[in-house]
Amino acid sequence: MGERKGTNKYYPPDYNPKAGGLNKFLGTHALRERARKIHQGIIIIRFEMPYNIWCEGCNNHIGMGVRYNAEKTKAGMYYTTPVYQFKMKCHLCDNHFVIKTDPANLDYLILSGARRQENRWDPLQNEQVVPETKETQKRLFDDSMFKLEHGVQDVTTAESAKPRLAQLFNRNESVWSDYYSANQNLRKAFRMQTKELKNSAAIDKALLKKSSLDIHLVAETDEDKKYASLLSKKFQSADANETTQTLRKRIIASACLPSDFTPAKEKKALKILKEGTSQMSQTLVKKKLNKFLSNINTETVTCETNESELKNIESSEKSEISISADPMTCDSYRSKVEKFDPSKKNESSSVAVKRLKLTSLVGDYSSGTDTD
């Protein structure tokens, strides 16, 4: 492909080699749009974020490795190493942040527009092996006292790490000292795991067959169990509401008397109710009789009332009152009624007695007035 670089370039007829190269003759740059600010000492490059940062404009997190079109400028020198500065725009807002190289610490510095997410630590704190610097190596070679002090520090570090190393060694020996037992335990664990996987596969297969599905079921997780328990509680609450409604209907349909209301107590309550009703009925009958006799304005008719028979009749739903009288008294009473109303002359004794009962309760039912 190298031979095409010269042949694929078009040289116009008025091209003059004395003017320089083809880009200089055409007034262009080899980097095209990337060099549009080359006269200001700025070149456009593709910059990759060296670590995680937080944008100060929108407070969004920008991860390491995100790439931007950045303006690269030379900011200075560190001995013979140039220090470069990069300015770029956040892809989530209109904020710009500036990052500069730090050759002294082999790092990058944020000048403005963002802040670094601190993930740095001292390698000595997590017991990493850190190589000695050139200055330390030179002092160890030249200074015997420094070498002795450095050796004492190494011995102290080794002594402090001995208990932890012994604990790890003993744990390793307790597990792997007997290879046969260790192998047996591993195979046993593998067999149990295989059995569980087979059971789970059988359950999944039965569920798929029951649901007529042809999909792959993933393994059950703790989160799935949590959601399932919440759904079951929801259904249980619905069942509880239905049970409450059924219980309410049962209570409404049941008797209002307590469960210890025995037949003897029931008879006693009915007796008290009968006595109260009987007294009220007797008072009402007496008022009706007095009113009827005053309207007829005749001789007082004496009718003896059977008290026990009156109580039994008044306790019934019809509230009929049975009044027994001797034939002579009823005949005399009928004669008086015939004088008052001649249309009732041919009535029999039983009909007359019945009429007497009714009129004693509600007055003369043949009357056209509502005063009785």
Coordinates of C-alpha atoms in Angstrom, one line a residue:
M1 CA 0.0 0.0 0.0
G2 CA 3.0 2.3 0.4
E3 CA 3.4 2.8 -3.3
R4 CA -0.1 4.3 -3.6
K5 CA 0.6 7.3 -1.4
G6 CA 2.5 9.1 -4.1
T7 CA 0.3 8.0 -7.0
N8 CA -3.1 8.7 -5.5
K9 CA -2.4 12.4 -4.9
Y10 CA -3.7 14.8 -7.5
Y11 CA -1.4 17.6 -8.6
P12 CA -3.2 20.4 -10.4
P13 CA -1.6 21.7 -13.7
D14 CA -0.6 25.0 -12.0
Y15 CA 1.2 23.3 -9.2
N16 CA 4.7 24.7 -8.6
P17 CA 7.1 22.5 -6.6
K18 CA 9.0 25.6 -5.5
A19 CA 5.9 26.5 -3.3
G20 CA 6.5 23.5 -1.1
G21 CA 4.3 20.5 -0.5
L22 CA 0.8 19.9 -1.9
N23 CA -0.9 20.8 1.4
K24 CA 1.0 24.1 1.6
F25 CA 0.2 24.8 -2.1
L26 CA -3.5 24.2 -1.5
G27 CA -3.5 26.0 1.9
T28 CA -4.7 22.9 3.8
H29 CA -3.4 20.8 6.7
A30 CA -2.8 17.1 6.8
L31 CA -5.1 16.8 10.0
R32 CA -7.9 18.6 8.2
E33 CA -10.6 19.7 10.8
R34 CA -8.5 18.6 13.7
A35 CA -6.1 21.4 12.9
R36 CA -8.6 24.2 12.5
K37 CA -7.1 26.0 15.6
I38 CA -3.5 25.1 14.8
H39 CA -2.7 28.9 14.5
Q40 CA -3.6 29.2 18.2
G41 CA -1.4 26.3 19.2
I42 CA -4.5 24.0 19.7
I43 CA -5.0 20.6 18.1
I44 CA -8.1 18.4 18.4
I45 CA -7.4 14.9 19.7
R46 CA -9.4 12.0 21.0
F47 CA -8.9 12.0 24.8
E48 CA -9.8 9.0 27.0
M49 CA -10.7 9.7 30.7
P50 CA -7.9 8.3 32.9
Y51 CA -10.1 7.7 36.0
N52 CA -13.6 8.2 37.3
I53 CA -14.8 11.7 37.8
W54 CA -17.9 13.7 38.8
C55 CA -19.0 16.6 36.6
E56 CA -19.5 19.8 38.6
G57 CA -22.0 21.1 36.1
C58 CA -24.6 18.3 36.3
N59 CA -23.2 16.2 39.1
N60 CA -23.2 13.1 36.9
H61 CA -20.7 10.3 37.2
I62 CA -18.3 9.9 34.2
G63 CA -16.5 6.6 34.2
M64 CA -12.9 5.8 33.3
G65 CA -12.4 5.1 29.6
V66 CA -15.1 7.5 28.3
R67 CA -13.7 9.3 25.2
Y68 CA -14.0 13.0 24.3
N69 CA -12.9 15.4 21.6
A70 CA -10.4 17.5 23.5
E71 CA -8.4 20.6 22.7
K72 CA -4.7 19.8 23.3
T73 CA -2.3 22.6 24.2
K74 CA 1.2 22.8 25.6
A75 CA 1.1 24.2 29.2
G76 CA 4.8 24.0 30.1
M77 CA 7.8 21.8 30.7
Y78 CA 8.9 19.4 33.5
Y79 CA 12.6 19.3 32.9
T80 CA 12.7 18.0 29.3
T81 CA 9.1 16.5 29.4
P82 CA 6.3 18.7 28.0
V83 CA 3.2 19.3 30.1
Y84 CA 0.0 19.1 28.1
Q85 CA -3.4 20.5 29.0
F86 CA -6.8 19.1 27.7
K87 CA -10.1 20.9 27.5
M88 CA -13.3 19.1 26.7
K89 CA -17.1 19.5 27.0
C90 CA -19.3 17.2 29.2
H91 CA -21.6 15.1 27.0
L92 CA -24.4 15.5 29.6
C93 CA -24.4 19.3 30.0
D94 CA -22.7 22.4 28.8
N95 CA -19.9 22.4 31.4
H96 CA -16.3 22.2 30.4
F97 CA -13.5 20.6 32.4
V98 CA -9.8 20.9 32.1
I99 CA -7.2 18.1 32.8
K100 CA -3.4 18.5 32.8
T101 CA -0.7 15.9 32.8
D102 CA 1.6 15.5 35.9
P103 CA 4.9 13.9 34.8
A104 CA 6.3 14.2 38.3
N105 CA 3.8 11.8 39.8
L106 CA 2.9 9.9 36.6
D107 CA -0.7 11.0 36.9
Y108 CA -3.3 13.5 35.7
L109 CA -4.6 16.6 37.5
I110 CA -8.1 18.1 37.2
L111 CA -7.8 21.9 37.0
S112 CA -11.5 22.9 36.8
G113 CA -15.0 21.7 36.0
A114 CA -14.8 18.3 37.7
R115 CA -13.7 16.4 40.8
R116 CA -12.0 13.1 41.1
Q117 CA -13.5 9.9 42.6
E118 CA -10.9 8.9 45.1
N119 CA -9.9 5.3 44.5
R120 CA -6.2 5.7 45.5
W121 CA -4.5 3.9 48.4
D122 CA -1.1 3.3 49.8
P123 CA 0.2 -0.1 48.5
L124 CA 2.0 -0.6 51.9
Q125 CA -1.4 -0.6 53.7
N126 CA -2.6 -3.7 51.9
E127 CA 0.7 -5.5 52.1
Q128 CA 1.6 -5.2 48.5
V129 CA 5.2 -5.7 47.4
V130 CA 6.6 -2.3 46.5
P131 CA 9.9 -2.1 44.7
E132 CA 12.5 0.1 46.2
T133 CA 13.2 3.4 44.6
K134 CA 16.5 4.2 43.0
E135 CA 17.5 6.5 45.9
T136 CA 16.8 3.8 48.4
Q137 CA 18.7 1.2 46.5
K138 CA 21.7 3.6 46.2
R139 CA 21.6 4.3 50.0
L140 CA 21.4 0.6 50.7
F141 CA 24.5 0.1 48.6
D142 CA 26.5 3.0 50.0
D143 CA 25.3 3.5 53.7
S144 CA 25.8 0.5 56.0
M145 CA 23.9 2.1 58.9
F146 CA 20.9 2.7 56.7
K147 CA 21.1 -0.9 55.4
L148 CA 21.1 -2.2 59.1
E149 CA 18.1 0.0 60.0
H150 CA 16.3 -1.2 56.9
G151 CA 17.1 -4.9 57.8
V152 CA 15.7 -4.4 61.3
Q153 CA 12.5 -3.0 59.9
D154 CA 12.1 -6.0 57.6
V155 CA 12.7 -8.4 60.5
T156 CA 10.0 -6.6 62.6
T157 CA 7.5 -6.8 59.8
A158 CA 8.2 -10.6 59.3
E159 CA 7.8 -11.2 63.1
S160 CA 4.4 -9.4 63.1
A161 CA 3.2 -11.4 60.1
K162 CA 4.2 -14.9 61.6
P163 CA 0.9 -15.5 63.6
R164 CA -1.2 -14.9 60.5
L165 CA 1.0 -17.0 58.3
A166 CA 0.9 -19.9 60.9
Q167 CA -2.9 -19.6 61.0
L168 CA -3.2 -19.9 57.2
F169 CA -0.7 -22.8 57.1
N170 CA -2.7 -24.7 59.8
R171 CA -6.0 -24.1 58.0
N172 CA -4.5 -25.4 54.8
E173 CA -3.1 -28.5 56.5
S174 CA -6.4 -29.3 58.3
V175 CA -8.2 -29.4 54.9
W176 CA -5.6 -30.9 52.6
S177 CA -3.4 -33.0 54.9
D178 CA -5.4 -36.2 54.0
Y179 CA -5.9 -36.2 50.2
Y180 CA -8.2 -39.2 50.2
S181 CA -10.6 -37.6 52.7
A182 CA -10.5 -34.2 50.9
N183 CA -11.2 -35.9 47.6
Q184 CA -14.1 -37.9 49.2
N185 CA -15.6 -34.7 50.7
L186 CA -15.4 -33.0 47.4
R187 CA -17.0 -35.8 45.5
K188 CA -19.8 -36.0 48.1
A189 CA -20.5 -32.3 47.7
F190 CA -20.5 -32.6 43.9
R191 CA -23.0 -35.5 44.1
M192 CA -25.3 -33.5 46.4
Q193 CA -25.1 -30.5 44.0
T194 CA -25.8 -32.8 41.0
K195 CA -28.8 -34.3 42.8
E196 CA -30.2 -30.8 43.6
L197 CA -29.8 -29.7 40.0
K198 CA -31.6 -32.8 38.7
N199 CA -34.5 -32.2 41.2
S200 CA -34.7 -28.6 40.1
A201 CA -34.7 -29.5 36.5
A202 CA -37.5 -32.1 37.0
I203 CA -39.6 -29.5 38.8
D204 CA -39.0 -26.9 36.0
K205 CA -39.9 -29.5 33.4
A206 CA -43.1 -30.4 35.1
L207 CA -44.0 -26.7 35.4
L208 CA -43.3 -26.0 31.8
K209 CA -45.3 -29.0 30.7
K210 CA -48.3 -28.0 32.9
S211 CA -48.2 -24.4 31.5
S212 CA -47.5 -25.5 27.9
L213 CA -44.4 -23.3 27.7
D214 CA -41.2 -23.8 25.8
I215 CA -38.8 -21.4 27.5
H216 CA -35.7 -21.6 29.7
L217 CA -36.4 -21.0 33.4
V218 CA -33.6 -19.3 35.3
A219 CA -32.5 -20.4 38.8
E220 CA -34.6 -19.3 41.8
T221 CA -33.1 -16.4 43.8
D222 CA -33.8 -14.9 47.2
E223 CA -35.5 -11.9 45.5
D224 CA -37.9 -14.3 43.7
K225 CA -38.8 -15.9 47.1
K226 CA -39.4 -12.5 48.6
Y227 CA -41.8 -11.4 45.8
A228 CA -43.6 -14.8 46.0
S229 CA -44.1 -14.4 49.8
L230 CA -45.5 -10.9 49.2
L231 CA -48.0 -12.2 46.6
S232 CA -49.1 -15.0 49.0
K233 CA -49.7 -12.4 51.7
K234 CA -51.8 -10.4 49.3
F235 CA -54.0 -13.5 48.5
Q236 CA -54.2 -14.3 52.2
S237 CA -55.5 -10.8 53.0
A238 CA -58.2 -11.3 50.2
D239 CA -59.2 -14.6 51.8
A240 CA -59.3 -13.0 55.2
N241 CA -61.7 -10.3 53.8
E242 CA -64.0 -13.0 52.4
T243 CA -63.9 -14.9 55.7
T244 CA -64.8 -11.7 57.6
Q245 CA -67.8 -11.0 55.3
T246 CA -69.0 -14.6 55.7
L247 CA -68.7 -14.3 59.5
R248 CA -70.7 -11.1 59.5
K249 CA -73.5 -12.7 57.5
R250 CA -73.5 -15.7 59.8
I251 CA -73.8 -13.4 62.9
I252 CA -76.6 -11.4 61.3
A253 CA -78.5 -14.6 60.4
S254 CA -78.0 -16.2 63.9
A255 CA -80.3 -15.6 67.0
C256 CA -79.7 -12.5 69.0
L257 CA -80.1 -14.3 72.3
P258 CA -77.0 -15.5 74.2
S259 CA -76.0 -19.2 74.1
D260 CA -76.8 -19.7 77.8
F261 CA -80.5 -18.7 77.3
T262 CA -82.0 -22.0 78.5
P263 CA -85.6 -23.1 78.0
A264 CA -86.5 -22.4 81.6
K265 CA -85.3 -18.7 81.2
E266 CA -87.3 -18.5 77.9
K267 CA -90.5 -19.7 79.6
K268 CA -90.0 -17.2 82.4
A269 CA -89.5 -14.3 79.9
L270 CA -92.7 -15.3 78.0
K271 CA -94.7 -15.5 81.2
I272 CA -93.6 -11.9 82.2
L273 CA -94.5 -10.8 78.7
K274 CA -98.0 -12.4 78.9
E275 CA -98.8 -10.8 82.2
G276 CA -97.9 -7.3 81.0
T277 CA -100.0 -7.8 77.8
S278 CA -102.9 -9.2 79.8
Q279 CA -103.0 -6.2 82.2
M280 CA -103.0 -3.8 79.2
S281 CA -105.7 -5.7 77.4
Q282 CA -108.0 -5.8 80.5
T283 CA -107.7 -2.0 80.9
L284 CA -108.6 -1.5 77.2
V285 CA -111.6 -3.8 77.4
K286 CA -113.0 -2.0 80.5
K287 CA -112.7 1.3 78.7
K288 CA -114.5 0.0 75.6
L289 CA -117.4 -1.6 77.7
N290 CA -117.9 1.6 79.7
K291 CA -118.1 3.7 76.5
F292 CA -120.5 1.3 74.8
L293 CA -122.9 1.1 77.8
S294 CA -122.9 4.9 78.0
N295 CA -123.9 5.2 74.3
I296 CA -126.8 2.8 74.6
N297 CA -128.1 4.6 77.7
T298 CA -130.0 1.6 79.0
E299 CA -129.9 -0.6 82.0
T300 CA -126.5 -1.8 83.1
V301 CA -125.8 -5.3 81.8
T302 CA -123.8 -7.4 84.2
C303 CA -121.6 -9.9 82.5
E304 CA -119.2 -12.0 84.5
T305 CA -115.9 -12.6 82.8
N306 CA -113.8 -15.6 83.2
E307 CA -110.4 -14.3 84.2
S308 CA -108.3 -17.4 83.3
E309 CA -110.0 -17.7 79.9
L310 CA -109.4 -14.0 79.2
K311 CA -105.7 -14.3 79.9
N312 CA -105.3 -17.2 77.5
I313 CA -107.2 -15.5 74.6
E314 CA -105.4 -12.1 75.1
S315 CA -102.0 -13.7 74.7
S316 CA -102.8 -15.0 71.2
E317 CA -101.9 -13.1 68.0
K318 CA -105.6 -12.3 67.3
S319 CA -106.1 -10.8 70.8
E320 CA -109.6 -12.0 71.0
I321 CA -111.5 -11.7 74.3
S322 CA -113.9 -14.5 75.3
I323 CA -116.7 -13.2 77.5
S324 CA -119.0 -15.8 78.9
A325 CA -122.5 -14.8 80.2
D326 CA -125.6 -16.7 81.3
P327 CA -128.5 -17.1 78.7
M328 CA -130.8 -14.8 80.6
T329 CA -128.4 -12.0 80.7
C330 CA -127.6 -12.4 77.0
D331 CA -131.3 -12.5 76.0
S332 CA -131.9 -9.3 77.9
Y333 CA -128.9 -7.7 76.3
R334 CA -130.1 -8.9 72.9
S335 CA -133.5 -7.3 73.5
K336 CA -131.9 -4.0 74.2
V337 CA -129.8 -4.3 71.1
E338 CA -132.9 -5.0 69.0
K339 CA -134.5 -1.8 70.3
F340 CA -131.4 0.1 69.3
D341 CA -131.1 -1.7 65.8
P342 CA -134.3 -3.6 64.6
S343 CA -132.3 -5.2 61.7
K344 CA -130.6 -7.6 64.2
K345 CA -133.9 -9.1 65.5
N346 CA -133.6 -12.6 64.0
E347 CA -130.0 -13.3 65.0
S348 CA -129.2 -16.5 67.0
S349 CA -127.7 -16.5 70.5
S350 CA -124.3 -17.5 69.2
V351 CA -124.2 -14.6 66.7
A352 CA -125.4 -12.2 69.3
V353 CA -122.7 -13.3 71.7
K354 CA -120.1 -12.9 69.0
R355 CA -121.4 -9.5 68.2
L356 CA -121.2 -8.6 71.9
K357 CA -117.5 -9.6 71.9
L358 CA -116.7 -7.5 68.9
T359 CA -118.6 -4.5 70.0
S360 CA -117.0 -4.7 73.4
L361 CA -113.6 -4.3 71.7
V362 CA -114.3 -1.8 68.8
G363 CA -117.8 -0.6 69.4
D364 CA -120.8 -1.0 67.0
Y365 CA -119.1 -2.1 63.7
S366 CA -122.3 -1.3 61.9
S367 CA -122.0 2.4 62.9
G368 CA -121.0 4.8 60.2
T369 CA -119.0 7.0 62.5
D370 CA -115.3 6.8 63.6
T371 CA -115.9 7.9 67.2
D372 CA -116.3 4.4 68.6

